[in-house]
Coordinates of C-alpha atoms in Angstrom, one line a residue:
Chain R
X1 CA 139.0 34.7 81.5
X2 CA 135.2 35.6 82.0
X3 CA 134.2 32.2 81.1
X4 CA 136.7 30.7 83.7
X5 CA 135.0 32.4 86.2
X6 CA 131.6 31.8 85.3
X7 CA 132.4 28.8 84.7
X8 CA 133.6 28.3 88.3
X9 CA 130.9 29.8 89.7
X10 CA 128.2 27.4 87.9
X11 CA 130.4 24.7 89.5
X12 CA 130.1 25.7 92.5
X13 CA 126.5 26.2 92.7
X14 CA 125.8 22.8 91.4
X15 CA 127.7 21.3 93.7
X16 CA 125.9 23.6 96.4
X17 CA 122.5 21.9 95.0
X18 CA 124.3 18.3 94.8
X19 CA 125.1 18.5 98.5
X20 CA 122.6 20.6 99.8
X21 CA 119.1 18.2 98.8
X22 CA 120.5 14.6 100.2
X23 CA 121.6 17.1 103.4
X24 CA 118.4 18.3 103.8
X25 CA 116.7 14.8 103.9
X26 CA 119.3 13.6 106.6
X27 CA 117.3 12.5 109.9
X28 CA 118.5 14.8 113.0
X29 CA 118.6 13.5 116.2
X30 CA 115.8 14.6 118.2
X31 CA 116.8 17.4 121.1
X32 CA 117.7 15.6 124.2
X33 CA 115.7 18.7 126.7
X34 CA 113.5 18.2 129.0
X35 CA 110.1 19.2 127.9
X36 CA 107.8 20.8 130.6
X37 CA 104.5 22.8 130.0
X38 CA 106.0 26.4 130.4
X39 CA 108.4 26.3 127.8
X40 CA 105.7 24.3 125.6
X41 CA 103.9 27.3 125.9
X42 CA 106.9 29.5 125.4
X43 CA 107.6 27.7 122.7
X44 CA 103.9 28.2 120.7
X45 CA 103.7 31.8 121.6
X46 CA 107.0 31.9 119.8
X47 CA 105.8 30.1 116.5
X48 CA 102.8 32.0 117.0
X49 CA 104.6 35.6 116.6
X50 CA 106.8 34.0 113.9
X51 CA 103.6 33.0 111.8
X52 CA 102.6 36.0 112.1
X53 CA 105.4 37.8 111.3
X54 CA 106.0 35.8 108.4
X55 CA 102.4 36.3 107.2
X56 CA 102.9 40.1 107.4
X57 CA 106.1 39.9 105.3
X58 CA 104.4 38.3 102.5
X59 CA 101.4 40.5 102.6
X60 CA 103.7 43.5 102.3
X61 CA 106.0 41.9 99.5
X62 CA 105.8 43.6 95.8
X63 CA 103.4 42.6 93.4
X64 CA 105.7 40.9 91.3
X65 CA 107.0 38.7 94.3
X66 CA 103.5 37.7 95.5
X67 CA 102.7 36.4 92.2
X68 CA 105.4 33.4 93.2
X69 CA 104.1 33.3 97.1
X70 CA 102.8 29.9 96.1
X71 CA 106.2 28.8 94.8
X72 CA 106.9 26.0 97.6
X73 CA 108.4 22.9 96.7
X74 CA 108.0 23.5 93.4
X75 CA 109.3 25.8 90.3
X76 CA 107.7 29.2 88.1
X77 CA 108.4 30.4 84.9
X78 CA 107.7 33.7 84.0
X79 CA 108.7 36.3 81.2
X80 CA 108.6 40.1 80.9
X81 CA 108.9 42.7 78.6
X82 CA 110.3 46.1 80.1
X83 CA 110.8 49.4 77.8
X84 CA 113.1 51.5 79.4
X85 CA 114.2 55.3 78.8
X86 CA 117.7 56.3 80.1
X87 CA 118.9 59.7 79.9
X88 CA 122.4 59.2 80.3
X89 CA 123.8 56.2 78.8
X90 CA 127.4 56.6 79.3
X91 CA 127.3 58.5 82.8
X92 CA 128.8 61.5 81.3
X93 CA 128.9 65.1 83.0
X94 CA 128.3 67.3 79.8
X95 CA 127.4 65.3 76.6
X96 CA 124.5 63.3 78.2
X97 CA 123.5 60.5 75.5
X98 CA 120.2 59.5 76.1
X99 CA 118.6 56.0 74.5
X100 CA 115.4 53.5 74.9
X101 CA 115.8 50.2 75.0
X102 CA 113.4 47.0 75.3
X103 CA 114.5 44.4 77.9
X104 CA 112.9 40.7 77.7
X105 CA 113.7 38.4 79.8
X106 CA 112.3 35.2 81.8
X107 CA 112.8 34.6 85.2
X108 CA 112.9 30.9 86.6
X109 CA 112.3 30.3 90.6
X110 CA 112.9 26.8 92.4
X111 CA 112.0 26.2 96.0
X112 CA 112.2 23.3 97.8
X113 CA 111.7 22.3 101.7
X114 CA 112.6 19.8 103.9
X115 CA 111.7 19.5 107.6
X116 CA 115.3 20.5 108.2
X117 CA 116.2 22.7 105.2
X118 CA 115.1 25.0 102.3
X119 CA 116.6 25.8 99.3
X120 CA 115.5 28.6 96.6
X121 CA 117.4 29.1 93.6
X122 CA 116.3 32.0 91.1
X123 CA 117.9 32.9 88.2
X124 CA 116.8 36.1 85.5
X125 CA 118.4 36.2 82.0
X126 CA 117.4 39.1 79.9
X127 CA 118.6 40.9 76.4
X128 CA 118.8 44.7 76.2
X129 CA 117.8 45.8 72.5
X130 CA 118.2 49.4 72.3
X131 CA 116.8 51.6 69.4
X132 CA 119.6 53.8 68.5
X133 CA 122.7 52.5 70.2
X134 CA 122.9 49.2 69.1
X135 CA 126.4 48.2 69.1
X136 CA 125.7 47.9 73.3
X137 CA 122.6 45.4 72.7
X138 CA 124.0 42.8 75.3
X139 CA 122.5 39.9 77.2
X140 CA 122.5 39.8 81.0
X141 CA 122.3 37.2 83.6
X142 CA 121.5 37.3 87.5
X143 CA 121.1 34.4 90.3
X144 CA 120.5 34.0 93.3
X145 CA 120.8 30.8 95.6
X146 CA 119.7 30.3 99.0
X147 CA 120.5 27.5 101.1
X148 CA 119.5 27.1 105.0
X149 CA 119.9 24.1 107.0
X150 CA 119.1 22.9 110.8
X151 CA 121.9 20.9 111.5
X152 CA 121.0 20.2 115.0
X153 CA 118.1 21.6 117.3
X154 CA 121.0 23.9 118.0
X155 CA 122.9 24.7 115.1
X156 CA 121.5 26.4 111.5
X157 CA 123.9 26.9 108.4
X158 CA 122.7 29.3 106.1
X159 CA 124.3 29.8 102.8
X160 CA 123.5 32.6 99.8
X161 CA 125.1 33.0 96.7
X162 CA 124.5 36.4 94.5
X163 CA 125.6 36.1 90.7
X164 CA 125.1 39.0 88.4
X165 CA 126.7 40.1 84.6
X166 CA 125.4 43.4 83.8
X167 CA 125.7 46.1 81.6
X168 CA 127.8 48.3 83.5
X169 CA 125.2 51.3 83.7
X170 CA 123.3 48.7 85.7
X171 CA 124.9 49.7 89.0
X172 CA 123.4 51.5 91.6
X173 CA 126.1 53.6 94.0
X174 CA 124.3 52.6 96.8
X175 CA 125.2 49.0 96.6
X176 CA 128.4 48.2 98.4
X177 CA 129.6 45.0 99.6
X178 CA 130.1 46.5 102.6
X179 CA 126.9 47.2 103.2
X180 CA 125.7 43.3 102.5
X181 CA 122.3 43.5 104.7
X182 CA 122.9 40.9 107.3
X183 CA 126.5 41.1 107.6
X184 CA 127.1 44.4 109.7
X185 CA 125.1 45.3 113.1
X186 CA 121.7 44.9 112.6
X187 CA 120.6 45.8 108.8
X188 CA 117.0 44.8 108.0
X189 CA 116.8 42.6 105.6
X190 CA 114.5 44.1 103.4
X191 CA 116.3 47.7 103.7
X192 CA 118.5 47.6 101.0
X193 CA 116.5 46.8 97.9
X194 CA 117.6 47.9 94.1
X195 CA 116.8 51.5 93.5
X196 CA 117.0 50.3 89.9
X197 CA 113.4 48.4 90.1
X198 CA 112.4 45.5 88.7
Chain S
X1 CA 130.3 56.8 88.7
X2 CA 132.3 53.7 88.7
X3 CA 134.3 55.5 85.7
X4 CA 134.0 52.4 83.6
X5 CA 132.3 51.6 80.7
X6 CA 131.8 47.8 80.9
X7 CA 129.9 45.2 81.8
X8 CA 130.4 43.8 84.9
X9 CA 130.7 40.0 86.5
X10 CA 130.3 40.2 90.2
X11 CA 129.5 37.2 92.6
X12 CA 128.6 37.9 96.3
X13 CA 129.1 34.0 98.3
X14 CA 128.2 34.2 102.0
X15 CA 127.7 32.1 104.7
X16 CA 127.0 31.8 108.4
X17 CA 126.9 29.2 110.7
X18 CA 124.7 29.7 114.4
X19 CA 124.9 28.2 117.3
X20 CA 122.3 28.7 119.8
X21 CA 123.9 28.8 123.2
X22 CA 120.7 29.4 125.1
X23 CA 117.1 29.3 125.0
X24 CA 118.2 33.5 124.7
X25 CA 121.3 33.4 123.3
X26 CA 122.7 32.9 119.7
X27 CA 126.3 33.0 118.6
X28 CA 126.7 33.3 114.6
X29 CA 129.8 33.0 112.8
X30 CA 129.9 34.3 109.1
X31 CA 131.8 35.2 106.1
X32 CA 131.9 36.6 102.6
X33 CA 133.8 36.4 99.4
X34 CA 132.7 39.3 96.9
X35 CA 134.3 39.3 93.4
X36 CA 134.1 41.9 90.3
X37 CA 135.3 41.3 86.9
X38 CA 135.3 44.0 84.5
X39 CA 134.9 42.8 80.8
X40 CA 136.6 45.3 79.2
X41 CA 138.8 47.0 82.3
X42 CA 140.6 44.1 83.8
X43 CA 142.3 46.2 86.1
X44 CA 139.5 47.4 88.1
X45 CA 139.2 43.5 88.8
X46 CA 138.8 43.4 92.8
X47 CA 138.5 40.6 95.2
X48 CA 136.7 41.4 98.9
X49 CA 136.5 39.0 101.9
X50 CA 134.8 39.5 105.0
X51 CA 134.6 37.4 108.2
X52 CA 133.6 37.9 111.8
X53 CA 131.2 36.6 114.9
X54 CA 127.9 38.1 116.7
X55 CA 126.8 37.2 119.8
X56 CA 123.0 37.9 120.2
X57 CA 121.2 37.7 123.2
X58 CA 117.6 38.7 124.0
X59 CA 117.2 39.6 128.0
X60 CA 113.3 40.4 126.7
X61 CA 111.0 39.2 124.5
X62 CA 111.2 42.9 122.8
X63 CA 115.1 43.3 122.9
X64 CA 117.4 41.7 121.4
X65 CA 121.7 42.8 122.1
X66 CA 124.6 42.3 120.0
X67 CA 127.9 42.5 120.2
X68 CA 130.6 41.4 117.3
X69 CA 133.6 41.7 115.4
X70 CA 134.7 41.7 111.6
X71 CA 137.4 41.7 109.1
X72 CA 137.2 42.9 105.5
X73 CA 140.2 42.5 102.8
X74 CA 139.8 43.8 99.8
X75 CA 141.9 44.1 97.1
X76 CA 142.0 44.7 93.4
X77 CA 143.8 42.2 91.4
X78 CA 146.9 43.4 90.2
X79 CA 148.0 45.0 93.5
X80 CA 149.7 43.0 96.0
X81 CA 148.9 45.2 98.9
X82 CA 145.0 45.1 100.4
X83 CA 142.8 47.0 102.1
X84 CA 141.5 45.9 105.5
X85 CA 138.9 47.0 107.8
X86 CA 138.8 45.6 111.3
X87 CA 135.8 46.6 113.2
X88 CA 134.1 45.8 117.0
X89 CA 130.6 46.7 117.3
X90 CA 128.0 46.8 119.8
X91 CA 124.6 47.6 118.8
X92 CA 120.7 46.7 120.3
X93 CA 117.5 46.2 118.5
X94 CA 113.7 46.7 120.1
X95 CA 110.6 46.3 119.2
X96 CA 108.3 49.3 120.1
X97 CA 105.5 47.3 118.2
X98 CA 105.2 43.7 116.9
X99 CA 105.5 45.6 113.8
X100 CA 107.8 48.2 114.8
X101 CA 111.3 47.9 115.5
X102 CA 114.8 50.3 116.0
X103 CA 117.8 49.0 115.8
X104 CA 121.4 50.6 116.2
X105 CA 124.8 49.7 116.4
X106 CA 128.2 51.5 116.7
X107 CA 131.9 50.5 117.6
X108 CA 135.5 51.8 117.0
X109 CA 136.9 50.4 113.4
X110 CA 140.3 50.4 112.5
X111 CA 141.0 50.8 108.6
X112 CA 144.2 50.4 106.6
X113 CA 143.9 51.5 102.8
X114 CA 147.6 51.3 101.4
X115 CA 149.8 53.7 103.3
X116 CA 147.4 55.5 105.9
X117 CA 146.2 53.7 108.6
X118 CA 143.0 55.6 111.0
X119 CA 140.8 54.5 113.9
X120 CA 136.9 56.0 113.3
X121 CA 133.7 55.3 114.4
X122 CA 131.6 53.5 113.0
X123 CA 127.5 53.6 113.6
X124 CA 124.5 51.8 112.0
X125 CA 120.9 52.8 112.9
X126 CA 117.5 53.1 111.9
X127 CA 113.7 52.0 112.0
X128 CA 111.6 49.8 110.4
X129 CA 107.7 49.0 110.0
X130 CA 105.8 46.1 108.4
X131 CA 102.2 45.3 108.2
X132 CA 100.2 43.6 106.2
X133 CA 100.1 46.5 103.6
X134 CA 103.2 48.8 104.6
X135 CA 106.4 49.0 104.8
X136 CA 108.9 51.7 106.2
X137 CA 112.4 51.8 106.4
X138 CA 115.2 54.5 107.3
X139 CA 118.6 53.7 107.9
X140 CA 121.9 55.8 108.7
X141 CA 125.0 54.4 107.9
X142 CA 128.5 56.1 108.6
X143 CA 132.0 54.3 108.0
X144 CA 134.2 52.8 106.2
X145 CA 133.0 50.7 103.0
X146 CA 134.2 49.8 99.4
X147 CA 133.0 50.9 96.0
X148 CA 132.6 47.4 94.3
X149 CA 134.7 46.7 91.7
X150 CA 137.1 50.0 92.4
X151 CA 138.2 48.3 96.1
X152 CA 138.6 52.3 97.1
X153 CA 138.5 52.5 100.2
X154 CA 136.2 55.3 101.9
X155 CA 134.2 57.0 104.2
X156 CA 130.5 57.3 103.5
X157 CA 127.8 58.5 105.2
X158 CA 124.6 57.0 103.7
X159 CA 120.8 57.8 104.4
X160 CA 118.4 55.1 102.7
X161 CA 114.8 55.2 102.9
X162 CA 112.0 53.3 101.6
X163 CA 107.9 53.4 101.9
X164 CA 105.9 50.9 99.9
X165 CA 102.1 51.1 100.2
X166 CA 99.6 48.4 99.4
X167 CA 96.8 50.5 98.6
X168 CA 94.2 47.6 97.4
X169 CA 94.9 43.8 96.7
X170 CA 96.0 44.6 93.0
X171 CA 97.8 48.0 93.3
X172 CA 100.9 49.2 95.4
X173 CA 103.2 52.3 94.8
X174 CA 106.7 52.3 96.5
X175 CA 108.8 55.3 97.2
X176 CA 112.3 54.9 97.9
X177 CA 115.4 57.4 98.2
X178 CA 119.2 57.6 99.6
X179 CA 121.7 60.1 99.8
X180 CA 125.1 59.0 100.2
X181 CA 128.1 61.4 101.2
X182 CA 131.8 59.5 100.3
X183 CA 135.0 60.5 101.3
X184 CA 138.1 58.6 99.6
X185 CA 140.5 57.7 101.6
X186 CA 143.5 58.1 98.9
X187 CA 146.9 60.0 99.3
X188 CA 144.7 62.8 98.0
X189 CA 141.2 63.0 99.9
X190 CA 138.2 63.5 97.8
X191 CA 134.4 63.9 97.9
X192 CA 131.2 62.4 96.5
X193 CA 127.7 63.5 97.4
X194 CA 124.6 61.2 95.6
X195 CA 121.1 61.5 95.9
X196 CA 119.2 58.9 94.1
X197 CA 115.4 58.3 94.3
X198 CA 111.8 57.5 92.5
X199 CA 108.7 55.8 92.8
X200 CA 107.4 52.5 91.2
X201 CA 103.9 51.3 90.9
X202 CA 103.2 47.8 90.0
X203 CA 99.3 46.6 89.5
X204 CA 98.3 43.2 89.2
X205 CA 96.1 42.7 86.4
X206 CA 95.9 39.4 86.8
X207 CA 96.7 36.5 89.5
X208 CA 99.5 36.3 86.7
X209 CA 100.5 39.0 85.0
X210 CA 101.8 42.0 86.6
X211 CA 102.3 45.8 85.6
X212 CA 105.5 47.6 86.5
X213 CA 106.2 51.7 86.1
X214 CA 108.9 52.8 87.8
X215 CA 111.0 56.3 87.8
X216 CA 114.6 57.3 89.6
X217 CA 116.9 60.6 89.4
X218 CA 120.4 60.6 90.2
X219 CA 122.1 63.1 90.9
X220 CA 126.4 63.2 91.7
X221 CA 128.4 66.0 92.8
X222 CA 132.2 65.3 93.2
X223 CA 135.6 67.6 93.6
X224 CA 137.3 64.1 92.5
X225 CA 140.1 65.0 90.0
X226 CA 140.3 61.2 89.0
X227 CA 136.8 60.3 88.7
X228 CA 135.8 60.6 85.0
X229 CA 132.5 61.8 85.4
X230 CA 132.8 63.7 88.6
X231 CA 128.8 65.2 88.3
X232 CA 125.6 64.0 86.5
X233 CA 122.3 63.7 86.5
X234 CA 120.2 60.7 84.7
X235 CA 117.0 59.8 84.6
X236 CA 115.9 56.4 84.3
X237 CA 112.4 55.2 83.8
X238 CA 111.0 51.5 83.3
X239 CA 106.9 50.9 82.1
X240 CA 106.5 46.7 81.5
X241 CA 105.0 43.6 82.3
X242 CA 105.8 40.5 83.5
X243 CA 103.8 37.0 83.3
X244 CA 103.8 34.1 85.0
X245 CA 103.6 30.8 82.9
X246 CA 101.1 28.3 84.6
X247 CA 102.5 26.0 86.8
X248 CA 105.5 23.8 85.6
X249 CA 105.4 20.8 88.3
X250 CA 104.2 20.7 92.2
X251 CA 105.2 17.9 94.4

C-alpha cells in the first residue's frame, strides 16, 4: 500500500516538473498600465528594499544552506556523514533504550528560473546504521518541490510539495499541519524550522 | 509521543494562487492536502485538508492588514466521521525596522471533533529580526491544531523561539526552543505539556564542506491515560559533516 502511495506521489511531482518548465517559458502579455515617473520610482524603491531584503536573508541562512547560495539554474550534489547519539529510542517513560547510529546520506538540489517562474526541487535520501539495535537500520527519504509562477503582472501561483518517510522517532511534536508557516495569519517563514537539525 | 513505533510516510501539497487587486492590495487563495501513512499502524493513517482566502492590504509602506478565512478536515482513514475547524481571522503585521517586524492575528474559530462542537479563540503573534548575521524569532500560538498522523484534535498553546548568530564568515551557533501546552479535545479531556530545545553550531571549513554539532532535550509531561508514553525525556545529539561535490552542470 506504501508503494501505491509513493508511487502516486512521484507521479505527481513529475508531472508538476512536466508542466511547470514549458509554463515558465510561456511569453506574458506585457501590463497594459500607464507608466508615469512617480510610480517608476515607487516601483525601484520597492525592488530596492526587496534586494535588500533578499540579500539579508541569505546572509543570515545556515551554513549548510549558504554552501548551495550559488545553486541558480543549475544542480548540487553533496553527501554527509552524521553520528548521532539518542537517548531514548523507543520514546519510553521508564525503560529508556539509548543507541548511536551513523546516518549517510546525499542531498541533491535543482533550481531553475525563468523570467516568469522558478522551480527548486530538493530531495535527501539517507541510511541509519545503528551500532547495537540493528534490526531498525532503515533508509529514509525527504523532498521538497517548489514551484512559483507569474501568470500575469497580476496574478502568481505558487505551489510546494513536502515528501518525507522517516523512522518514526524522527518526529518533532512541534510540527503540526496546522501550523504549516504560511497558511495561518501571518507565520514567518523562517519560524518554524526542525528542532531536530540537520 | 505519537505512541507509535513506525516509520512514517507523510506528504504535505499546498498551493496558492494571488491576485493583486491593487497597487496595495492582494487577495490569495490557498489550500492543502496533508497525508500520513504509518508502516506498520495502518490505522493511525490520517488524511487533512485545508482551504481558505486572505485579503492583504498595505495602507503604509510599514503595515501590512489581513483579514481571512479557512477550513481544515481532517480525518483518519478508517473513520467516516472528520474533524473540521472553521476559522475567521483578522491579524496586522509592521515593521518597526526594515529588519524588524511584529505581526499578530486573532479571530473566533469554530471546531467540531466527533461529537462536541466549541467556538474558541484563536490568536497568532510574535516578532521577528533579520540581518545580515542574526536572526530572532518568537511566536505564540493558541488554538485548535492536529497531531499529524493521530488527526486528534486539540487545543495547544505553543511558544517557539529561535536565535541564530553569525559570529564570523565560517562559524554560526543557533539556539532554538518551544514549549507547547495540548489539550485533547476527546470525550475524556486530557493534557500534554513539551519543552524541547538545543543549540547547533555549524563551521565551514571549507567553501564546501561544512561542520555540524547539534544538541536537543525533550521533555513530556502528560495525565493522558491513552498515550503510551505519557512522560519522557530524551536526549538527542548530532556531530557530522556534509560536502558538496563540485559543480555538476551550470547553464
Amino acid at each position: 500500500m506504501r508503494r501505491g502511495y509513493v508511487r502516486r506521489i512521484v507521479w505527481l511531482m513529475v508531472l508538476m516538473l512536466a508542466f511547470a518548465v514549458p509554463a515558465m517559458a510561456q511569453e506574458v502579455p506585457p501590463a497594459n498600465t500607464a507608466s508615469v515617473d512617480l510610480e517608476k520610482e515607487e516601483q525601484a524603491a520597492k525592488e530596492k528594499a526587496k534586494k535588500e531584503a533578499d540579500e539579508r536573508i541569505e546572509q543570515s541562512k545556515s551554513v549548510r544552506d549558504r554552501m548551495f547560495s550559488d545553486v541558480r539554474n543549475s544542480a548540487a550534489l553533496s553527501v554527509g556523514v552524521l553520528e548521532n547519539f539518542d537517548s531514548n529510542l523507543f520514546y519510553d517513560s521508564g525503560n529508556a533504550r539509548s543507541d548511536f547510529y551513523t546516518l549517510v546520506y546525499p542531498r541533491f538540489i535543482f533550481n531553475t528560473q525563468r523570467e516568469h517562474g522558478t522551480l527548486t526541487a530538493e530531495y535527501q535520501g539517507g541510511y541509519r546504521i545503528y551500532t547495537r539495535f540493528s534490526e531498525l537500520n532503515t533508509a529514509e527519504h525527504t523532498g521538497t518541490l517548489r514551484f512559483s509562477l507569474g501568470v500575469s503582472p497580476r496574478t502568481t501561483v505558487n505551489v510546494y510539495d513536502s515528501l518525507s518517510y522517516l523512522p518514526f522517532n524522527s518526529l518533532s511534536f512541534l510540527q503540526q499541519p496546522s501550523f504549516t508557516p504560511g497558511q495561518s495569519g501571518l507565520p514567518p517563514s523562517w519560524c518554524l524550522p526542525r528542532l531536530r537539525t540537520p | 509521543m505519537f505512541a507509535t513505533a513506525s516509520n512514517t510516510l507523510t506528504n504535505s501539497f499546498n498551493g496558492d494562487v494571488s491576485y493583486l487587486l491593487s497597487q496595495q492590495t492582494n487577495l490569495r487563495f490557498y489550500g492543502g492536502y496533508d497525508l500520513t501513512r504509518y508502516e506498520e499502524n495502518p490505522n493511525n493513517n490520517s488524511n487533512g485538508f485545508r482551504a481558505g482566502f486572505r485579503l492583504e492590504h498595505r495602507p503604509t509602506p510599514r503595515l501590512t492588514v489581513t483579514t481571512g478565512f479557512e477550513h481544515q478536515d481532517y480525518r483518519f482513514d478508517n473513520q467516516f466521521e472528520s474533524s473540521k475547524v472553521e476559522r475567521l481571522t483578522v491579524g496586522f503585521g509592521y515593521a518597526l525596522r526594515p529588519t524588524v517586524n511584529v505581526y499578530a492575528a486573532a479571530g473566533p474559530e469554530l471546531s467540531n471533533i466527533p461529537g462536541k462542537n466549541r467556538i474558541q479563540g484563536y490568536f497568532l503573534g510574535g516578532v521577528q529580526k533579520t540581518t545580515r548575521t542574526t536572526r530572532f524569532g518568537l511566536q505564540y500560538q493558541q488554538g485548535t491544531a492536529y497531531e499529524r498522523g493521530l488527526a486528534t484534535g486539540l487545543f495547544t498553546r505553543t511558544v517557539f523561539g529561535s536565535f541564530s548568530h553569525r559570529f564570523t564568515e565560517k562559524l554560526r551557533l543557533g539556539l532554538s526552543a518551544g514549549y507547547v501546552n495540548n489539550e485533547y479535545l476527546a470525550s475524556t479531556t486530557s493534557h500534554i505539556n513539551g519543552f524541547q530545545g538545543g543549540p547547533t553550531l555549524e563551521y565551514a571549513i571549507r567553501p564546501d564542506l561544512t561542520f555540524v554539532a547539534s544538541y536537543y532535550y525533550l521533555k513530556q509531561t502528560s495525565d493522558s491515560l491513552v498515550i503510551i508514553t505519557p512522560s519522557l525525556s530524551h536526549h538527542f545529539a548530532t556531530i557530522g559533516f556534509e560536502y558538496r561535490i563540485p559543480r555538476l552542470f551550470h547553464r
